[in-house]
GROMACS .gro file of C-alpha atoms in nm:
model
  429
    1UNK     CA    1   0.448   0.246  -2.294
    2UNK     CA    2   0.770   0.457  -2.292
    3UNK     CA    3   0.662   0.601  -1.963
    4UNK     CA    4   0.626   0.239  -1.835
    5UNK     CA    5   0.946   0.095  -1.884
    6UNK     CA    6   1.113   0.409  -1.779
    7UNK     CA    7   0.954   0.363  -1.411
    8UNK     CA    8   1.023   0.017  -1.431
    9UNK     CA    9   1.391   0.140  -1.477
   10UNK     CA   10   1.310   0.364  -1.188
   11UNK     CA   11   1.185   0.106  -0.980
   12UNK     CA   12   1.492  -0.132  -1.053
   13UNK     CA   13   1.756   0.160  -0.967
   14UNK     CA   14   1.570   0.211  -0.653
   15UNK     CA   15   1.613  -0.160  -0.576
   16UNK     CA   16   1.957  -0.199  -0.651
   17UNK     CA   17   2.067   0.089  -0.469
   18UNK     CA   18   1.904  -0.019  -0.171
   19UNK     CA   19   2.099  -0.296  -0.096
   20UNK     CA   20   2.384  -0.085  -0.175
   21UNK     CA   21   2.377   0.255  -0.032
   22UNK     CA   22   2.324   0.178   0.318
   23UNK     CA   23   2.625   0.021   0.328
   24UNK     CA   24   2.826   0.261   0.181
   25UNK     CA   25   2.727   0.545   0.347
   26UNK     CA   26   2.792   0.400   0.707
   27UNK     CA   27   2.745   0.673   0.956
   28UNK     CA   28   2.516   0.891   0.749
   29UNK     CA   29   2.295   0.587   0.647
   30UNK     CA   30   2.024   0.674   0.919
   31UNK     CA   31   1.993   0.998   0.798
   32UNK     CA   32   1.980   0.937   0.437
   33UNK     CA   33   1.733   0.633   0.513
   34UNK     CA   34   1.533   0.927   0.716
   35UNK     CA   35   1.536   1.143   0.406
   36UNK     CA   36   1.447   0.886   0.169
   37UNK     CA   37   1.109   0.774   0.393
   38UNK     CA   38   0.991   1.148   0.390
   39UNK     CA   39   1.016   1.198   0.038
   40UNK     CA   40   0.890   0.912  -0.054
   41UNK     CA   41   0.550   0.978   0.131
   42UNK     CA   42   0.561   1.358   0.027
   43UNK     CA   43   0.535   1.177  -0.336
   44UNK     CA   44   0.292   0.959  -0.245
   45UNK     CA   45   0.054   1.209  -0.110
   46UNK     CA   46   0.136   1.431  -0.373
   47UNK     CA   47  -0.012   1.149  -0.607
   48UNK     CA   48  -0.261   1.064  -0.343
   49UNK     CA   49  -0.402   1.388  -0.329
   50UNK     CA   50  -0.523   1.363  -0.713
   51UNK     CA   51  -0.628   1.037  -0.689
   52UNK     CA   52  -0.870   1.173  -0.482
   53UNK     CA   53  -0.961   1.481  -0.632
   54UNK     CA   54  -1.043   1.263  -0.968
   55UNK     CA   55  -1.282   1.034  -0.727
   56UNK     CA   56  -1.624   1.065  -0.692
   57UNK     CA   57  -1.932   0.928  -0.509
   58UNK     CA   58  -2.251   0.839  -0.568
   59UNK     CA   59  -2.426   0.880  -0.198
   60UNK     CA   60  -2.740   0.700  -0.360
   61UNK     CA   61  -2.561   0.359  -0.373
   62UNK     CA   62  -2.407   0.340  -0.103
   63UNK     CA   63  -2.432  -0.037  -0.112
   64UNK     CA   64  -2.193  -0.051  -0.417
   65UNK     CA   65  -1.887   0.048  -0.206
   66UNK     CA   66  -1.995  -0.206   0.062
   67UNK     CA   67  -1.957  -0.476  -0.252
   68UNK     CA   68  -1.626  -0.277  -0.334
   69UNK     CA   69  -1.485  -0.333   0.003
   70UNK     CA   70  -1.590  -0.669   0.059
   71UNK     CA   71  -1.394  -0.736  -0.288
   72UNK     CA   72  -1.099  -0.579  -0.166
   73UNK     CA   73  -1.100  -0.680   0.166
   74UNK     CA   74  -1.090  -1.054   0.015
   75UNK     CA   75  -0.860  -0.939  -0.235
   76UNK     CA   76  -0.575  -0.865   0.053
   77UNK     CA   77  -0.727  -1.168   0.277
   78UNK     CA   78  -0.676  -1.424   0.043
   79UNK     CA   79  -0.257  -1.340  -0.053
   80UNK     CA   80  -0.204  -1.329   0.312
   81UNK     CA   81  -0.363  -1.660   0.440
   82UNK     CA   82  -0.243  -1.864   0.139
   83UNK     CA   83   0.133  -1.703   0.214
   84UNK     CA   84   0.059  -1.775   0.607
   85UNK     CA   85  -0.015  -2.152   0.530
   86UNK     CA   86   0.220  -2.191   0.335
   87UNK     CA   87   0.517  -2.061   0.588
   88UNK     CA   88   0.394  -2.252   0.822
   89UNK     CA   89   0.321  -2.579   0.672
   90UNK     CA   90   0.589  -2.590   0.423
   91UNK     CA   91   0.881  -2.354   0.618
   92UNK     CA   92   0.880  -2.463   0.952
   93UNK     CA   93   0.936  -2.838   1.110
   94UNK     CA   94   0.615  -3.011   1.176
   95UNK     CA   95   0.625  -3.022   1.559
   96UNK     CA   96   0.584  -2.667   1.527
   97UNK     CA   97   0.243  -2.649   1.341
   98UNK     CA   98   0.070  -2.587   1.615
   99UNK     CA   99   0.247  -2.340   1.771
  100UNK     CA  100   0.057  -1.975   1.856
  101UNK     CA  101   0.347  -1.834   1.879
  102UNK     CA  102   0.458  -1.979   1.515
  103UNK     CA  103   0.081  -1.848   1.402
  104UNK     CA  104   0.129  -1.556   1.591
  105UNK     CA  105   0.438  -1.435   1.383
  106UNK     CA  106   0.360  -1.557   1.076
  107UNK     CA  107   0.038  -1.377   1.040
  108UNK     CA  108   0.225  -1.087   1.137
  109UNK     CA  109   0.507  -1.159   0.858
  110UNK     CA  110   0.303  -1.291   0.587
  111UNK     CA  111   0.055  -0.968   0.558
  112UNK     CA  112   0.270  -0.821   0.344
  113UNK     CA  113   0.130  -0.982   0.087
  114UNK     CA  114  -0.161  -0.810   0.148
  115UNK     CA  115  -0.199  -0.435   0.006
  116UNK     CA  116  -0.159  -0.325  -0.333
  117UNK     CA  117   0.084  -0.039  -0.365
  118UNK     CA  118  -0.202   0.269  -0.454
  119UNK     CA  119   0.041   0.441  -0.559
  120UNK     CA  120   0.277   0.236  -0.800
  121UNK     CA  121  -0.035   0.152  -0.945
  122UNK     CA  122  -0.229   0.440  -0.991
  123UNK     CA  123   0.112   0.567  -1.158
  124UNK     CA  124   0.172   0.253  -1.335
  125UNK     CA  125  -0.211   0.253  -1.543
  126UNK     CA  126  -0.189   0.668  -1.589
  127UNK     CA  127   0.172   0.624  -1.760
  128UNK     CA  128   0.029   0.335  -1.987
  129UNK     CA  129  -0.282   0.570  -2.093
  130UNK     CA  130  -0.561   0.349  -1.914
  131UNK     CA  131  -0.655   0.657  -1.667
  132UNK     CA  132  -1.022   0.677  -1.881
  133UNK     CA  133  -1.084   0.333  -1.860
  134UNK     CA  134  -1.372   0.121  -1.646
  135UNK     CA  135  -1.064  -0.036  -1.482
  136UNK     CA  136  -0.891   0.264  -1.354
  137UNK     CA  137  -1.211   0.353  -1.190
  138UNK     CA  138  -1.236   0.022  -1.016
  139UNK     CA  139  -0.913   0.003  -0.964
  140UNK     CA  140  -0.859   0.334  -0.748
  141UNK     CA  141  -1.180   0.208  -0.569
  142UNK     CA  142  -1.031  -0.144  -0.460
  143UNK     CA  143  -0.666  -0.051  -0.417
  144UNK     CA  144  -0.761   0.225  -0.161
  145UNK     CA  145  -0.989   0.040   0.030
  146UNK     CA  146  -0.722  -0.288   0.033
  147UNK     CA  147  -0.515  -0.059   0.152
  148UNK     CA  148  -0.748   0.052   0.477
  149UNK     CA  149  -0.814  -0.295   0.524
  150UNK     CA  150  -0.418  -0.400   0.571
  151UNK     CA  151  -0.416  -0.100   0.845
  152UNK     CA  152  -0.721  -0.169   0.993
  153UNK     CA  153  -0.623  -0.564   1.020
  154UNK     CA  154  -0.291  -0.456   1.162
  155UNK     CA  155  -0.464  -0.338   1.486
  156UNK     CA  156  -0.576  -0.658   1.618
  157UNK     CA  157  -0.196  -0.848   1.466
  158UNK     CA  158  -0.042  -0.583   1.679
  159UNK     CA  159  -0.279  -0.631   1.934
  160UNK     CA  160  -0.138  -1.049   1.945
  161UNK     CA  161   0.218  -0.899   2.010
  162UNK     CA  162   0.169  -0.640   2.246
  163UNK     CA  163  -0.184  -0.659   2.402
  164UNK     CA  164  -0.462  -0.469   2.389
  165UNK     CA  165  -0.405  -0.085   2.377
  166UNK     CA  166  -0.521   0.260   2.358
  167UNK     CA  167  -0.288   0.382   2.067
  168UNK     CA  168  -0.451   0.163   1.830
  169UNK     CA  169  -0.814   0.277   1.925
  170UNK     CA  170  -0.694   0.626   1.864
  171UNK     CA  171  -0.612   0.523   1.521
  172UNK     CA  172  -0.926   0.377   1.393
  173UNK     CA  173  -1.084   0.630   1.544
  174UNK     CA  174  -0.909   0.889   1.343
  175UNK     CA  175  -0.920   0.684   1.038
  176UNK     CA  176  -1.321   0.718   1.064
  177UNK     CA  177  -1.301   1.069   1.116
  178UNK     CA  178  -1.144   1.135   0.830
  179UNK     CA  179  -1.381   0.917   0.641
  180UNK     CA  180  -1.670   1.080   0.752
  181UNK     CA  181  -1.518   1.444   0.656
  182UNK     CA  182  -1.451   1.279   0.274
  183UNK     CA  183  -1.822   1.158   0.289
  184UNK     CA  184  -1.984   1.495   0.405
  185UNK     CA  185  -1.720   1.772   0.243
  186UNK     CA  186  -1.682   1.583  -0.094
  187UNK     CA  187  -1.589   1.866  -0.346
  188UNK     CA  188  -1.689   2.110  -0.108
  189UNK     CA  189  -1.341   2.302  -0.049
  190UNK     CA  190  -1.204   2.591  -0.270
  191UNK     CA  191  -0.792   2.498  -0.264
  192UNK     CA  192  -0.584   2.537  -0.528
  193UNK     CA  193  -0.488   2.249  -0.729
  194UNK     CA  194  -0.143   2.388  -0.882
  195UNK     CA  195   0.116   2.161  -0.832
  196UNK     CA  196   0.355   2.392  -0.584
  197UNK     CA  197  -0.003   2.377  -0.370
  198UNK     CA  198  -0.020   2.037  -0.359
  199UNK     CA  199   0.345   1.976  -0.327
  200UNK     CA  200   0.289   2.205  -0.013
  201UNK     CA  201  -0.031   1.981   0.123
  202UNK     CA  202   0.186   1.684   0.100
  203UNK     CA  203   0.454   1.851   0.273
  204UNK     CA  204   0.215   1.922   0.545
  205UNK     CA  205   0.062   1.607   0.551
  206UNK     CA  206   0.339   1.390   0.594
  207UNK     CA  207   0.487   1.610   0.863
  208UNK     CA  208   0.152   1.583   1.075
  209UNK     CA  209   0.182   1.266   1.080
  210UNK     CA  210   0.517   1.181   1.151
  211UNK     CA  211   0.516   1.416   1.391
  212UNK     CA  212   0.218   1.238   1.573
  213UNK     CA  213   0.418   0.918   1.545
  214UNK     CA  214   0.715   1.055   1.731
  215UNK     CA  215   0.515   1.218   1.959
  216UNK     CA  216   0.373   0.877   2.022
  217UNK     CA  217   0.714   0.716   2.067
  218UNK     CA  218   0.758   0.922   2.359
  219UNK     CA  219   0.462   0.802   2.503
  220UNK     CA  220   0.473   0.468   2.450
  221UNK     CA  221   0.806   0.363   2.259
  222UNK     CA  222   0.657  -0.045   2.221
  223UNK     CA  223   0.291   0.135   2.056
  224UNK     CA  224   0.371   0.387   1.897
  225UNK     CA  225   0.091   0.576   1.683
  226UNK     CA  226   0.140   0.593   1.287
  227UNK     CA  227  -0.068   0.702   1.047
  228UNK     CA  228  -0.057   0.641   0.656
  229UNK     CA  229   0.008   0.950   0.462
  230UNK     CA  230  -0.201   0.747   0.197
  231UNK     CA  231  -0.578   0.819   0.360
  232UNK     CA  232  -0.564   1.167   0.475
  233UNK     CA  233  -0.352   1.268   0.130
  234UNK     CA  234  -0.656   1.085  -0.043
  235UNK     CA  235  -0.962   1.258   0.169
  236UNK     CA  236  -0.776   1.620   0.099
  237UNK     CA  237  -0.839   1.542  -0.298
  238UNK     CA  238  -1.201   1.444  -0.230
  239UNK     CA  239  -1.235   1.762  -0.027
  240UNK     CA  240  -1.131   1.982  -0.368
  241UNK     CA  241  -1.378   2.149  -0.483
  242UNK     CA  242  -1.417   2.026  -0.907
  243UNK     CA  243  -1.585   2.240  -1.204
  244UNK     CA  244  -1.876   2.113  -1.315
  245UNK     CA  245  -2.123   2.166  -1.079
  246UNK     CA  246  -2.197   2.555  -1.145
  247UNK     CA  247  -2.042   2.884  -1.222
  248UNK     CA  248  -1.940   2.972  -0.816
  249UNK     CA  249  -1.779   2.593  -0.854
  250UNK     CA  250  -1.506   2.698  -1.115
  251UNK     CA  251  -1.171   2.870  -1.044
  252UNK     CA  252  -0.869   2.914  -1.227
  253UNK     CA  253  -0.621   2.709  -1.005
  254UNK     CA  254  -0.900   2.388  -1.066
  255UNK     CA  255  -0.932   2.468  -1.418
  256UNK     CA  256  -0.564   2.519  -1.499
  257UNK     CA  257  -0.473   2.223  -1.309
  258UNK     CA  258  -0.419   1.954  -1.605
  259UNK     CA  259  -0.168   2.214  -1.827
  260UNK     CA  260   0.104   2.056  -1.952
  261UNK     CA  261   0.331   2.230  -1.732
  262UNK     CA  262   0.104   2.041  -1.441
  263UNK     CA  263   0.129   1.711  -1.645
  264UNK     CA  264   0.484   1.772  -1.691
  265UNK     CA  265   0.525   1.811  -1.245
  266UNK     CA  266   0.308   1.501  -1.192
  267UNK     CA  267   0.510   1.283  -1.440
  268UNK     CA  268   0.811   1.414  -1.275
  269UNK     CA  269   0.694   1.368  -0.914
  270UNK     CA  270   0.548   1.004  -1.025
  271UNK     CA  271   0.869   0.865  -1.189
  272UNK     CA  272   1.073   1.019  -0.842
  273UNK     CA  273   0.809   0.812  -0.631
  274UNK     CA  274   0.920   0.475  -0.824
  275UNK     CA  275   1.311   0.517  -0.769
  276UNK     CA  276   1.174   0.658  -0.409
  277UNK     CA  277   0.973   0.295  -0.349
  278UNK     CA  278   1.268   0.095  -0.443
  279UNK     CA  279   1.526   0.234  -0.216
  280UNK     CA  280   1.273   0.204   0.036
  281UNK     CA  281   1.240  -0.123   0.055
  282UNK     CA  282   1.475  -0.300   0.346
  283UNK     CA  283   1.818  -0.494   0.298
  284UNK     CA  284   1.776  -0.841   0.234
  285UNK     CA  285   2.090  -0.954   0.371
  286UNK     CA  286   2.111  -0.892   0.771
  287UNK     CA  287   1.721  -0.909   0.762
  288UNK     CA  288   1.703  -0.925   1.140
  289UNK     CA  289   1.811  -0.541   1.171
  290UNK     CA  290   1.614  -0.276   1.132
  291UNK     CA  291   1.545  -0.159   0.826
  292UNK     CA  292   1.843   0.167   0.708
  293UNK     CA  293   1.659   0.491   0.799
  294UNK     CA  294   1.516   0.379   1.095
  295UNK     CA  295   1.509   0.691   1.310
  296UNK     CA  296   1.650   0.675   1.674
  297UNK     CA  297   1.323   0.661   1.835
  298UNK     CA  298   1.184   0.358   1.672
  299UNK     CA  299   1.538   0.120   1.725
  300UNK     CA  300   1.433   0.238   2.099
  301UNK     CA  301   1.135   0.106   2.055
  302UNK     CA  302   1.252  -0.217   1.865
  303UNK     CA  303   1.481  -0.238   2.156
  304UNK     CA  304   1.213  -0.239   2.389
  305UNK     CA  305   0.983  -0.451   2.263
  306UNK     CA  306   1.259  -0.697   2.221
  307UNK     CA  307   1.391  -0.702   2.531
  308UNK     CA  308   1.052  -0.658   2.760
  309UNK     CA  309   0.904  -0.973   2.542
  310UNK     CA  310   0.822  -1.317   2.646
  311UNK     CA  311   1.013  -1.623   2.521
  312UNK     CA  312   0.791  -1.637   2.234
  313UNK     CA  313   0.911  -1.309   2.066
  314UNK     CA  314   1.131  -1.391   1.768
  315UNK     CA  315   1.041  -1.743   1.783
  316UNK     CA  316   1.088  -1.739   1.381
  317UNK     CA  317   1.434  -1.632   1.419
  318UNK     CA  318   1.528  -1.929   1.614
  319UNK     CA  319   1.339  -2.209   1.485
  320UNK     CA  320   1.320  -2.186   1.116
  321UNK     CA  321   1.591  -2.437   0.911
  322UNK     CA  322   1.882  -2.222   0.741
  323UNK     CA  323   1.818  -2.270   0.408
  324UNK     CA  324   2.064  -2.197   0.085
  325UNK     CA  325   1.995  -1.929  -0.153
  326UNK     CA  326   1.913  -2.133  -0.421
  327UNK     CA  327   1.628  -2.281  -0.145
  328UNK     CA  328   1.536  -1.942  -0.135
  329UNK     CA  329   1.478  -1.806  -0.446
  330UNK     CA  330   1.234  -2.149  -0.506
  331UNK     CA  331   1.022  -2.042  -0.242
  332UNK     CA  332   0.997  -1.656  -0.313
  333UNK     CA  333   0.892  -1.770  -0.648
  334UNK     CA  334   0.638  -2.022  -0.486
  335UNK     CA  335   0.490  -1.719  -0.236
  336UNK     CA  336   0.521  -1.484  -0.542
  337UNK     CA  337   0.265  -1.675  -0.762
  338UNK     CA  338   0.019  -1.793  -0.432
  339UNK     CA  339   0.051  -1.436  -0.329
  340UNK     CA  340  -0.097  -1.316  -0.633
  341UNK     CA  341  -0.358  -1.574  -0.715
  342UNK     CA  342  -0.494  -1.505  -0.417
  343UNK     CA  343  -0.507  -1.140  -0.567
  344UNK     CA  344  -0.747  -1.281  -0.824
  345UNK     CA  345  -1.066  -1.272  -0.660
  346UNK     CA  346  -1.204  -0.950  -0.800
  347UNK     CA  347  -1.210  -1.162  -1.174
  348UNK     CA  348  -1.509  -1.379  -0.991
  349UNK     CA  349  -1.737  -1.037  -0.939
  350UNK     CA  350  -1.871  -0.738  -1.179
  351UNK     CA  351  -1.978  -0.948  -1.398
  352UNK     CA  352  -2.305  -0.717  -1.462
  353UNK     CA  353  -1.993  -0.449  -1.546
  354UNK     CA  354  -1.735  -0.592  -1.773
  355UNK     CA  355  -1.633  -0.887  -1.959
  356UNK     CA  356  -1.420  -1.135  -1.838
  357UNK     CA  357  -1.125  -1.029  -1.969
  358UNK     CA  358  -1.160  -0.712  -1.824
  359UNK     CA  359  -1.180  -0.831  -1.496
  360UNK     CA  360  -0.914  -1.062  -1.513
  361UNK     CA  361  -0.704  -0.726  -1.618
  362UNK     CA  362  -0.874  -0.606  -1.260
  363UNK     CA  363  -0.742  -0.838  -1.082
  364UNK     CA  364  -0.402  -0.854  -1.227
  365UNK     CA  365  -0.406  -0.464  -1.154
  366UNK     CA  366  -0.409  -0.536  -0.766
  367UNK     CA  367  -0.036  -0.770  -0.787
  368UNK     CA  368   0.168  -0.451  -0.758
  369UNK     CA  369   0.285  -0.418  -0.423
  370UNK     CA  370   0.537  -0.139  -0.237
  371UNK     CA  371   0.565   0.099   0.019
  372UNK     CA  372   0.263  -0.028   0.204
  373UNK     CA  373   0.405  -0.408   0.202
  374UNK     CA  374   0.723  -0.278   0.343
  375UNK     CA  375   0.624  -0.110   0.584
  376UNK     CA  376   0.448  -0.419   0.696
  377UNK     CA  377   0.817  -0.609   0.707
  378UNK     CA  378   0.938  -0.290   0.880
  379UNK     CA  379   0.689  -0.372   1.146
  380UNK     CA  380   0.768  -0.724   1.202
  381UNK     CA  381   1.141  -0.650   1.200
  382UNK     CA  382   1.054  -0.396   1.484
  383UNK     CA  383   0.883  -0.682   1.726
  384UNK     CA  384   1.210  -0.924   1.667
  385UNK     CA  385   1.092  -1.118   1.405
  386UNK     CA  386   1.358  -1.231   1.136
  387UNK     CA  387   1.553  -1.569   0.966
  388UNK     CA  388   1.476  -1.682   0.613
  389UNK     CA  389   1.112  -1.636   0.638
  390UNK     CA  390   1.124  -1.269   0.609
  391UNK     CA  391   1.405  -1.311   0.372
  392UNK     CA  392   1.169  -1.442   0.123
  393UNK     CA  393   0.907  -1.202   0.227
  394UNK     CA  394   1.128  -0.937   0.115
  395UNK     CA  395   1.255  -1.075  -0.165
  396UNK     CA  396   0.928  -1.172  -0.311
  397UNK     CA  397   0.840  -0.830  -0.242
  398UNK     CA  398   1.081  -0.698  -0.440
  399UNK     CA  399   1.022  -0.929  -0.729
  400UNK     CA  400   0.634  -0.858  -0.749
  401UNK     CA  401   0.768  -0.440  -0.795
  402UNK     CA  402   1.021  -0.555  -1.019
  403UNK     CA  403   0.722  -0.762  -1.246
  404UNK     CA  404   0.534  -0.424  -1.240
  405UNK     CA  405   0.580  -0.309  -1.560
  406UNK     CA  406   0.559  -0.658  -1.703
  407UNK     CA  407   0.174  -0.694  -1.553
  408UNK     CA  408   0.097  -0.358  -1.703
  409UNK     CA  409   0.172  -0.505  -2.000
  410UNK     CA  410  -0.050  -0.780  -1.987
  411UNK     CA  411  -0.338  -0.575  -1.821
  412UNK     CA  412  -0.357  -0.376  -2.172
  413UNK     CA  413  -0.316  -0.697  -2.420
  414UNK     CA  414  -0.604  -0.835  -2.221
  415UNK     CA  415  -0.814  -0.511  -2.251
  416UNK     CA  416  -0.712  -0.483  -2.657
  417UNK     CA  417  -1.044  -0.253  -2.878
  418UNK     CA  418  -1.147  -0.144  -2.507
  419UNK     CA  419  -0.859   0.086  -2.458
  420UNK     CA  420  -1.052   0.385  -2.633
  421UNK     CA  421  -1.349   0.334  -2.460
  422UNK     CA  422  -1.411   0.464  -2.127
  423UNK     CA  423  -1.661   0.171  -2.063
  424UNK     CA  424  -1.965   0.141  -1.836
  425UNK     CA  425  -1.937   0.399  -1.515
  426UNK     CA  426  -1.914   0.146  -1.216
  427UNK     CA  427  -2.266   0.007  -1.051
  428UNK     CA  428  -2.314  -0.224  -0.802
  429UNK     CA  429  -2.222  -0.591  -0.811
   0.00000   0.00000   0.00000
């Protein structure tokens, strides 16, 4: 568990200095906020990328990951409606209930409560030895796939701000694209597995698609195109060719890739991830600005999207009561615990797999939230959307990473004698 607490350190740094840096570095913040964004996603495809290479698929059950993403997909619908309701019912005045535009933002706001952070958690389970266990395996499964659901479901919550356009077709479209290639390449592709390779992938990854995104901005500044490092770092590991299947399927950069001078890069590149997540996240105080960072062609765009809306852009901003901070914290511990009970849907399924207390471990797994969550609040900053509401969205975003460690910890006193077994390989439902 050392390797636990010392990314929950990590993660805490990151935090703190993210409400402090920006500030300090006044001039230079947008360019250190910049900096910050593209390593953390060169880390996170780094640690995508063999995530993906360790996953496998049985193409003779294919209705097992139709169960999987049905339990995922409910995993990240259930945090977000419960957190929805409950800004709208319990933040806002009650001759506002019915308000689309109310709904309109607060579906928009609240899916950050959505996606488990793939990464935090994938780092999170390998650190505290469960990478051979039943839940692991699930785990990667479910966390992924929540993950393509909060992007996919984006499309049509953008769609309620902006309208209906092309951008976002071109997305899903490239999303199932690169599905399909994972599906029919799967372990397919000789590349090296070293880390310096894989640090190079990522390198390229990230700039492909941030370079599509600004491309995009120039297009289209109010729809831009973005693409999650997370899925195309992911379908690169699935394309890696493993041993295992044959002599012509074994070669030395595979074979040499889990050295301890490769264990040594990926703890190193995992524990720079967690202080990278933290000083990602966005300042809680002035949380109607864009987040530090924010390159010069996305305030355009939050410019322009602000200024070309109707009068029910940023209705949030103007109609929720101030509240105090102590008001606050109550309700970002309030969204905290819905948010994560709704989280706890995956317990109610498997049972054919694992015992109960192994799936309540499961579902615990799926409370850590991060970069993916952020960038969600990033989003709805961009369209206008601000007061106290996302103020507790972000700070109950930061308390669920700061609890990280603290649910790993209960994940393994729940899984006790089954820690040195590597349990039943995942069937269907």
């Amino acid at each position: 568990m050392k390797k636990v607490l010392l990314y929950s350190m990590l993660l805490v740094a990151g935090l703190v200095l993210s409400q402090i840096l920006p500030g300090m570095l006044g001039e230079v913040a947008d360019t250190y906020g910049t900096g910050v964004r593209w390593l953390t996603l060169i880390a996170l495809a780094f640690i995508m990328i063999h995530v993906g290479y360790e996953f496998d698929i049985d193409k003779s059950n294919v209705r097992q990951y139709g169960w999987d993403y049905v339990v995922a997909a409910t995993a990240a619908a259930f945090p977000w409606i419960f957190v929805a309701i409950y800004f709208v019912f319990v933040l806002l005045p009650s001759d506002h209930w019915g308000s689309w535009y109310a709904w309109k933002e607060n579906l928009l706001a609240s899916r950050f409560a959505a996606p488990t952070s793939a990464g935090v958690l994938f780092s999170m389970l390998a650190a505290a030895g469960l990478a051979g266990t039943w839940l692991f395996r699930k785990a990667r499964i479910l966390a992924i796939f929540d993950d393509l659901d909060t992007v996919l479901l984006m499309i049509p919550l953008k769609m309620m701000m902006v309208g209906v356009r092309w951008q976002l077709a071109v997305i899903v479209l490239i999303m199932a694209v690169q599905i399909w290639i994972a599906w029919k390449y799967l372990h397919t592709w000789k590349l090296s597995l070293r880390w310096p390779a894989v640090l190079i992938y990522s390198v390229v990854i990230v700039g492909i698609c941030e370079s599509i995104h600004a491309g995009s901005l120039l297009i289209d500044a109010k729809v831009p195109i973005h693409l999650e490092v997370l899925l195309p770092a992911f379908v690169l590991g699935c394309l890696i060719r493993r041993p295992g299947g044959g002599e012509a399927n074994v070669h030395d950069d595979v074979l040499g890739h889990d050295s301890p001078g490769e264990r040594l890069a990926s703890t190193i590149v995992s524990a720079a991830f967690m202080l990278l997540v933290g000083l990602s996240m966005p300042a809680v105080l002035g949380a109607s600005a864009p987040a530090a960072g924010t390159d010069a062609a996305t305030v355009a765009a939050t410019t322009a999207a602000t200024t070309t809306a109707s009068e029910g852009y940023a209705f949030l901003s103007t109609h929720t009561p101030e509240m105090g901070w102590g008001t606050i914290a109550m309700h970002v511990l309030i969204v905290t615990v819905i948010s994560n009970l709704g989280k706890m849907f995956p317990a109610l399924c498997y049972r054919r797999e694992a015992p109960l207390k192994t799936r309540l471990a499961l579902a615990i797994g799926m409370w850590p939230r991060g970069e993916v969550g952020a960038g969600v609040l990033v989003v709805s900053l961009s369209y206008g959307i601000g007061g106290p509401i996302v103020t507790i969205a972000m700070l109950s975003l930061a308390l669920n990473l700061l609890c990280t460690g603290l649910f790993i910890v209960v994940i393994k006193k729940l899984l006790g004698a089954e820690l040195n077994s590597p349990g039943p390989a995942p069937t269907a439902h």
